[in-house]
Short mmCIF file of C-alpha atoms in Angstrom, two decimals:
data_model
loop_
_atom_site.label_atom_id
_atom_site.label_comp_id
_atom_site.label_asym_id
_atom_site.label_seq_id
_atom_site.Cartn_x
_atom_site.Cartn_y
_atom_site.Cartn_z
CA MET A 209 3.58 1.84 -9.00
CA PHE A 210 4.69 -0.62 -6.86
CA ILE A 211 3.78 -3.96 -8.40
CA ALA A 212 4.13 -5.89 -4.99
CA PRO A 213 5.83 -10.07 -6.96
CA ILE A 214 3.75 -13.14 -4.84
CA ILE A 215 5.53 -16.42 -5.46
CA LEU A 216 3.08 -19.21 -3.84
CA ALA A 217 5.23 -21.84 -2.38
CA ALA A 218 3.21 -24.02 0.30
CA GLY A 219 2.26 -26.70 -2.11
CA GLN A 220 2.22 -30.20 -0.71
CA SER A 221 3.59 -31.91 -3.30
CA THR A 222 2.27 -34.97 -3.55
CA ARG A 223 3.04 -36.49 -7.09
CA PHE A 224 6.90 -35.37 -6.45
CA GLY A 225 7.15 -38.25 -3.58
CA SER A 226 9.64 -35.71 -1.33
CA ASP A 227 9.51 -31.50 -0.89
CA LYS A 228 9.80 -30.56 -4.72
CA LEU A 229 11.01 -27.56 -3.57
CA LEU A 230 14.38 -28.84 -1.79
CA TYR A 231 15.19 -31.22 -4.98
CA LYS A 232 18.67 -29.57 -6.39
CA PHE A 233 20.05 -30.18 -9.83
CA GLU A 234 21.51 -27.58 -12.10
CA HIS A 235 20.08 -24.96 -14.46
CA ASP A 236 22.26 -22.30 -15.91
CA GLY A 237 25.05 -23.40 -14.17
CA ASN A 238 23.38 -23.85 -10.70
CA TYR A 239 23.62 -26.05 -8.76
CA ALA A 240 20.89 -25.67 -6.37
CA PRO A 241 17.39 -26.90 -4.91
CA LEU A 242 14.12 -26.02 -7.32
CA LEU A 243 12.85 -22.88 -5.04
CA ILE A 244 16.28 -21.60 -5.98
CA HIS A 245 16.27 -21.44 -8.68
CA THR A 246 12.71 -19.68 -9.67
CA ILE A 247 13.76 -17.10 -6.69
CA ALA A 248 16.97 -16.09 -8.63
CA ARG A 249 14.71 -15.32 -12.06
CA TRP A 250 12.50 -13.45 -10.48
CA LEU A 251 15.16 -11.53 -8.12
CA ALA A 252 16.47 -10.39 -12.09
CA VAL A 253 13.63 -8.59 -12.40
CA PHE A 254 12.26 -7.56 -8.64
CA GLU A 255 14.92 -6.30 -6.28
CA THR A 256 12.68 -7.74 -3.21
CA ILE A 257 9.98 -10.61 -3.35
CA ASN A 258 6.83 -12.36 -1.28
CA LEU A 259 7.39 -15.98 -0.38
CA VAL A 260 4.59 -17.61 1.07
CA VAL A 261 4.89 -20.40 2.71
CA SER A 262 3.01 -23.48 5.13
CA THR A 263 3.26 -22.12 8.40
CA ASP A 264 4.84 -26.38 9.49
CA ASN A 265 7.82 -25.93 6.57
CA ALA A 266 10.38 -25.63 8.33
CA GLU A 267 13.49 -27.27 6.36
CA LEU A 268 11.72 -25.22 2.98
CA VAL A 269 12.09 -21.48 5.65
CA SER A 270 15.28 -22.18 7.00
CA LEU A 271 16.66 -22.69 3.84
CA ILE A 272 14.99 -19.47 2.55
CA ASN A 273 16.69 -17.28 6.30
CA GLU A 274 20.40 -19.21 5.14
CA GLY A 275 20.19 -18.63 2.11
CA PRO A 276 21.70 -15.92 -0.54
CA TYR A 277 18.94 -14.35 -1.34
CA SER A 278 17.74 -13.73 2.65
CA SER A 279 17.70 -10.18 2.38
CA GLN A 280 15.45 -9.65 -0.89
CA VAL A 281 13.28 -12.55 -0.35
CA THR A 282 10.04 -11.55 2.41
CA LEU A 283 8.63 -14.74 3.77
CA ILE A 284 4.80 -15.29 4.27
CA GLU A 285 2.99 -17.61 6.97
CA ALA A 286 -0.26 -19.00 5.00
CA LEU A 287 -2.52 -20.79 8.11
CA HIS A 288 -4.68 -22.76 5.45
CA ALA A 289 -2.68 -23.57 2.97
CA LYS A 290 -3.74 -26.79 2.69
CA LYS A 291 -7.05 -25.78 2.25
CA GLY A 292 -6.23 -24.61 -1.07
CA ILE A 293 -4.04 -22.36 -3.12
CA SER A 294 -7.11 -19.61 -2.84
CA ASN A 295 -5.35 -19.58 0.64
CA SER A 296 -1.92 -18.36 -0.70
CA ILE A 297 -2.91 -15.99 -2.90
CA LYS A 298 -5.06 -14.44 0.56
CA ALA A 299 -2.06 -14.57 2.48
CA GLY A 300 -0.03 -12.70 -0.40
CA ILE A 301 -1.89 -10.42 -1.13
CA LYS A 302 -2.91 -9.40 2.65
CA SER A 303 0.63 -8.95 3.42
CA ASN A 304 0.32 -6.50 0.09
CA LEU A 305 -2.84 -4.50 0.52
CA GLY A 306 -0.85 -1.01 -0.26
CA ALA A 307 0.62 -2.14 -3.59
CA SER A 308 -0.53 -0.85 -6.84
CA ALA A 309 -0.40 -4.82 -8.29
CA TRP A 310 0.64 -7.93 -7.71
CA LEU A 311 2.04 -10.30 -10.18
CA ILE A 312 1.33 -14.02 -8.36
CA GLY A 313 3.55 -17.69 -9.65
CA LEU A 314 4.28 -20.71 -8.45
CA ALA A 315 7.39 -21.54 -7.38
CA ASP A 316 7.60 -24.60 -8.78
CA MET A 317 8.30 -22.72 -12.28
CA PRO A 318 11.82 -22.37 -12.58
CA PHE A 319 11.83 -22.22 -16.58
CA VAL A 320 9.87 -19.05 -16.82
CA SER A 321 11.32 -16.06 -18.73
CA GLU A 322 13.13 -13.62 -17.16
CA ASN A 323 11.48 -11.55 -20.12
CA VAL A 324 8.27 -12.86 -19.21
CA LEU A 325 8.40 -11.57 -16.37
CA LEU A 326 9.90 -8.13 -17.01
CA GLN A 327 6.40 -7.42 -19.67
CA SER A 328 5.03 -8.78 -17.07
CA LYS A 329 5.87 -6.20 -14.58
CA HIS A 330 5.65 -3.42 -17.03
CA ALA A 331 2.38 -4.06 -18.01
CA LEU A 332 1.21 -3.87 -14.63
CA GLU A 333 3.29 -0.52 -14.22
CA GLN A 334 1.29 0.90 -17.40
CA ASN A 335 -2.53 0.46 -15.69
CA ALA A 336 -2.93 -3.01 -17.47
CA SER A 337 -6.13 -4.61 -15.23
CA ILE A 338 -4.75 -8.17 -15.90
CA THR A 339 -2.02 -10.08 -17.57
CA ALA A 340 -1.02 -13.28 -18.79
CA PRO A 341 1.45 -15.11 -20.91
CA PHE A 342 0.93 -16.72 -23.09
CA PHE A 343 2.49 -19.62 -26.02
CA ASN A 344 0.66 -21.05 -29.08
CA ARG A 345 -2.52 -19.02 -28.06
CA LYS A 346 -2.74 -21.09 -24.20
CA ARG A 347 -2.43 -18.93 -21.54
CA GLY A 348 0.14 -19.98 -18.82
CA ASN A 349 1.33 -17.98 -15.62
CA PRO A 350 2.47 -16.03 -13.86
CA VAL A 351 -0.73 -13.72 -13.91
CA GLY A 352 -1.09 -10.42 -12.80
CA PHE A 353 -3.64 -8.00 -11.32
CA SER A 354 -4.23 -4.58 -10.71
CA ALA A 355 -5.53 -3.01 -7.02
CA ARG A 356 -9.11 -3.54 -8.30
CA TYR A 357 -9.24 -7.28 -7.70
CA GLY A 358 -8.30 -7.01 -4.54
CA ASP A 359 -11.23 -7.08 -3.00
CA LYS A 360 -12.34 -10.47 -5.48
CA LEU A 361 -8.93 -12.19 -4.77
CA MET A 362 -9.66 -12.42 -1.20
CA SER A 363 -12.73 -13.86 -1.37
CA LEU A 364 -11.42 -16.96 -3.46
CA LYS A 365 -12.22 -20.53 -2.10
CA GLY A 366 -10.99 -23.84 -2.52
CA ASP A 367 -7.85 -25.07 -4.54
CA ILE A 368 -9.06 -22.93 -8.28
CA GLY A 369 -7.71 -19.65 -7.12
CA ALA A 370 -8.27 -17.41 -9.39
CA LYS A 371 -9.97 -19.00 -12.90
CA ALA A 372 -13.16 -18.03 -12.41
CA ILE A 373 -11.19 -13.86 -12.08
CA ILE A 374 -9.52 -14.16 -15.44
CA GLN A 375 -12.14 -15.79 -17.03
CA ASN A 376 -15.02 -13.18 -16.55
CA ASP A 377 -12.63 -10.55 -17.38
CA LYS A 378 -10.23 -12.25 -20.35
CA HIS A 379 -11.17 -9.37 -22.40
CA LEU A 380 -9.32 -7.07 -20.20
CA ILE A 381 -6.20 -9.32 -20.37
CA HIS A 382 -2.86 -7.82 -21.34
CA LYS A 383 -0.92 -10.91 -23.03
CA ILE A 384 2.59 -11.48 -22.92
CA ALA A 385 4.32 -13.31 -25.36
CA SER A 386 6.28 -16.43 -23.85
CA PRO A 387 9.21 -17.52 -26.21
CA ASP A 388 8.76 -21.43 -25.31
CA ALA A 389 6.34 -23.02 -23.47
CA ALA A 390 7.74 -22.86 -19.75
CA ILE A 391 4.90 -21.04 -18.91
CA PHE A 392 2.70 -24.26 -18.28
CA HIS A 393 4.74 -26.15 -16.61
CA ASP A 394 5.12 -26.64 -13.11
CA ILE A 395 7.28 -29.05 -11.30
CA ASP A 396 5.34 -32.90 -10.49
CA THR A 397 7.87 -35.59 -10.61
CA VAL A 398 11.72 -35.18 -11.63
CA GLU A 399 11.73 -36.74 -14.64
CA ASP A 400 9.75 -32.98 -15.50
CA ILE A 401 13.00 -31.19 -14.80
CA ARG A 402 14.78 -33.71 -16.89
CA LYS A 403 12.26 -32.74 -19.77
CA SER A 404 13.03 -29.13 -19.46
CA SER A 405 16.67 -29.46 -19.89
CA VAL A 406 16.74 -30.92 -22.96
CA GLY A 407 14.19 -28.90 -24.75
CA ALA A 408 11.01 -29.86 -24.38
CA PHE A 409 9.31 -26.49 -23.05
CA SER A 410 10.70 -24.94 -25.96
#
């Protein structure tokens, strides 16, 4: 089975004040942009990944093309990313229509554990319909979908993503146990990064 990992990186970073995905900080002994920290986690589980980016973010595209993971990252341009996250999801799915399933995550969540990614991949390989990580009975990201959801994912609109699909079929979710609350927290401010370094996600 081919599980396509899709990371959404076409957001606007409106609360951060600058492009948060380019913000550099140290994590696990590596000083790098936020996006690189996220990619490193995913590439510990997948040989290659798909990164959905905005068509006008030349600096981010250059970061990938000139960086250490260029050969392992397929860039996918979301033509209408500013109209909502659904457009980014559809761009990622459209470029991977032959996949058996898709694992969809967010680029601004660099602290999701590798084990969550690995267990999500394994569950999809075992024909799970939907996968999602949970911590204290609360659902987080990334979320996986089998190919049976292709049409529904390609019909998404606006900025609410696939929440309706997940809610309608919540009884089919294969729950992944997360060791911490990092599955809930996307990075919106520099303070969010600082909190993570002192164990706020535990």
